[in-house]
Amino acid sequence: TVDVEARLAALPASLDRVIAAVRQRAPAARIVLIGYLPAIPASGAGTCAAVPLTPDDAARIRGVAIRLAQAIGGAAKRNGVDVVRSTLVGERHDACAPQPFVAGFHPAANPGWPTPVPYHPNQAGMDAIAAALDKVLG
């Protein structure tokens, strides 16, 4: 199993190393970190047909998402780089929303989803992230 706690604990230093490496290789580069779009509703049980999770699993995933956003935002602040706050971009567009930016869980038997890619940005989500990135870049 993946040790989520250990990976989350290591993430800030890893992001700092990546930013330092980019700066070393491309000193004039403008660095923009992009977070993750929310896959599950921000509150409540967090379940629907597209998100078949128990309330406990939904709460755990929400906690991980918050910590990821904090790590990415913290790295941006520490290193003086820009950030696209995807949590805000995707607010009310989780996999359970009427207009989701993230694909939910779709079993392979679903003819509309021959290869399931659960909780991954869809085209609307990527378009929203691109628009937010465009705003950051000016």
Short mmCIF file of C-alpha atoms in Angstrom, two decimals:
data_model
loop_
_atom_site.label_atom_id
_atom_site.label_comp_id
_atom_site.label_asym_id
_atom_site.label_seq_id
_atom_site.Cartn_x
_atom_site.Cartn_y
_atom_site.Cartn_z
CA THR A 1 0.00 0.00 0.00
CA VAL A 2 1.00 3.58 -0.55
CA ASP A 3 1.97 5.46 2.57
CA VAL A 4 -0.07 8.61 1.97
CA GLU A 5 1.10 10.29 5.16
CA ALA A 6 4.76 9.85 4.27
CA ARG A 7 4.20 11.15 0.74
CA LEU A 8 2.26 14.17 1.97
CA ALA A 9 4.99 14.92 4.50
CA ALA A 10 7.66 14.73 1.78
CA LEU A 11 5.74 16.80 -0.76
CA PRO A 12 6.77 20.33 0.35
CA ALA A 13 10.48 19.52 0.11
CA SER A 14 9.94 17.74 -3.21
CA LEU A 15 8.16 20.76 -4.66
CA ASP A 16 10.95 23.03 -3.42
CA ARG A 17 13.52 20.80 -5.15
CA VAL A 18 11.58 20.82 -8.43
CA ILE A 19 11.28 24.61 -8.37
CA ALA A 20 14.99 24.96 -7.60
CA ALA A 21 15.86 22.60 -10.47
CA VAL A 22 13.69 24.53 -12.90
CA ARG A 23 15.31 27.79 -11.82
CA GLN A 24 18.76 26.29 -12.25
CA ARG A 25 18.01 25.03 -15.76
CA ALA A 26 15.90 27.99 -16.88
CA PRO A 27 16.68 31.05 -14.75
CA ALA A 28 14.34 33.31 -16.73
CA ALA A 29 11.39 30.89 -16.62
CA ARG A 30 8.16 31.95 -15.03
CA ILE A 31 7.03 29.13 -12.77
CA VAL A 32 3.35 28.49 -12.11
CA LEU A 33 2.20 25.63 -9.91
CA ILE A 34 -1.19 24.13 -10.67
CA GLY A 35 -3.16 22.28 -8.04
CA TYR A 36 -5.70 19.49 -8.35
CA LEU A 37 -9.34 20.00 -9.26
CA PRO A 38 -11.67 18.77 -6.52
CA ALA A 39 -13.07 15.33 -7.31
CA ILE A 40 -15.62 15.08 -4.52
CA PRO A 41 -18.01 17.60 -2.96
CA ALA A 42 -16.43 19.93 -0.42
CA SER A 43 -18.85 18.88 2.29
CA GLY A 44 -21.53 16.35 3.11
CA ALA A 45 -21.36 12.64 2.60
CA GLY A 46 -19.51 13.14 -0.68
CA THR A 47 -21.20 10.35 -2.49
CA CYS A 48 -23.24 10.03 -5.65
CA ALA A 49 -23.29 7.50 -8.49
CA ALA A 50 -20.06 9.00 -9.88
CA VAL A 51 -18.37 8.93 -6.45
CA PRO A 52 -19.19 5.62 -4.78
CA LEU A 53 -17.40 6.29 -1.50
CA THR A 54 -18.34 5.74 2.09
CA PRO A 55 -18.68 8.92 4.16
CA ASP A 56 -15.45 8.02 5.97
CA ASP A 57 -13.57 7.56 2.68
CA ALA A 58 -14.98 10.85 1.36
CA ALA A 59 -13.81 12.65 4.51
CA ARG A 60 -10.35 11.08 4.22
CA ILE A 61 -10.05 12.10 0.56
CA ARG A 62 -11.20 15.64 1.39
CA GLY A 63 -8.44 15.82 3.99
CA VAL A 64 -5.83 14.67 1.48
CA ALA A 65 -7.08 17.22 -1.07
CA ILE A 66 -6.81 20.02 1.48
CA ARG A 67 -3.29 19.00 2.39
CA LEU A 68 -2.28 18.82 -1.28
CA ALA A 69 -3.63 22.32 -1.88
CA GLN A 70 -1.81 23.59 1.20
CA ALA A 71 1.46 21.98 0.10
CA ILE A 72 1.22 23.44 -3.40
CA GLY A 73 0.20 26.89 -2.14
CA GLY A 74 2.91 26.80 0.50
CA ALA A 75 5.56 25.90 -2.05
CA ALA A 76 4.43 28.77 -4.28
CA LYS A 77 4.64 31.22 -1.37
CA ARG A 78 7.99 29.93 -0.07
CA ASN A 79 9.55 30.05 -3.51
CA GLY A 80 7.96 33.23 -4.83
CA VAL A 81 6.21 31.55 -7.76
CA ASP A 82 2.66 31.82 -9.02
CA VAL A 83 -0.08 29.28 -8.42
CA VAL A 84 -3.39 28.37 -10.01
CA ARG A 85 -5.69 27.58 -7.11
CA SER A 86 -7.53 24.71 -8.73
CA THR A 87 -9.63 24.13 -5.63
CA LEU A 88 -11.27 27.49 -6.26
CA VAL A 89 -11.45 26.97 -10.03
CA GLY A 90 -13.28 23.67 -9.52
CA GLU A 91 -15.51 24.78 -6.66
CA ARG A 92 -19.00 23.29 -7.16
CA HIS A 93 -17.72 21.37 -10.21
CA ASP A 94 -16.74 18.10 -8.52
CA ALA A 95 -17.68 14.73 -10.02
CA CYS A 96 -21.13 14.88 -8.36
CA ALA A 97 -21.96 18.35 -9.71
CA PRO A 98 -24.39 19.01 -12.58
CA GLN A 99 -21.44 20.45 -14.58
CA PRO A 100 -18.43 18.47 -13.37
CA PHE A 101 -14.83 19.38 -14.17
CA VAL A 102 -13.72 15.91 -13.07
CA ALA A 103 -14.84 12.52 -14.33
CA GLY A 104 -16.33 10.28 -11.70
CA PHE A 105 -15.89 6.55 -11.38
CA HIS A 106 -17.38 4.79 -14.39
CA PRO A 107 -17.08 1.01 -14.56
CA ALA A 108 -15.66 -0.40 -17.78
CA ALA A 109 -19.08 -1.92 -18.52
CA ASN A 110 -20.41 1.59 -19.16
CA PRO A 111 -20.41 1.92 -22.99
CA GLY A 112 -19.72 5.66 -22.73
CA TRP A 113 -16.50 4.97 -20.81
CA PRO A 114 -14.70 2.01 -22.41
CA THR A 115 -11.61 2.73 -20.31
CA PRO A 116 -12.43 4.20 -16.90
CA VAL A 117 -10.28 7.12 -15.80
CA PRO A 118 -11.81 7.95 -12.44
CA TYR A 119 -11.45 11.35 -10.85
CA HIS A 120 -9.46 12.83 -13.70
CA PRO A 121 -10.12 16.28 -15.22
CA ASN A 122 -12.50 16.27 -18.17
CA GLN A 123 -12.38 18.73 -21.07
CA ALA A 124 -14.43 21.35 -19.18
CA GLY A 125 -12.05 21.05 -16.24
CA MET A 126 -8.97 21.42 -18.40
CA ASP A 127 -10.54 24.42 -20.15
CA ALA A 128 -11.24 26.03 -16.75
CA ILE A 129 -7.65 25.42 -15.63
CA ALA A 130 -6.34 26.86 -18.91
CA ALA A 131 -8.46 29.98 -18.43
CA ALA A 132 -7.20 30.37 -14.85
CA LEU A 133 -3.61 29.90 -16.01
CA ASP A 134 -4.16 32.52 -18.71
CA LYS A 135 -5.32 34.97 -15.99
CA VAL A 136 -2.22 34.26 -13.90
CA LEU A 137 0.06 34.75 -16.90
CA GLY A 138 -1.76 37.93 -17.92
#
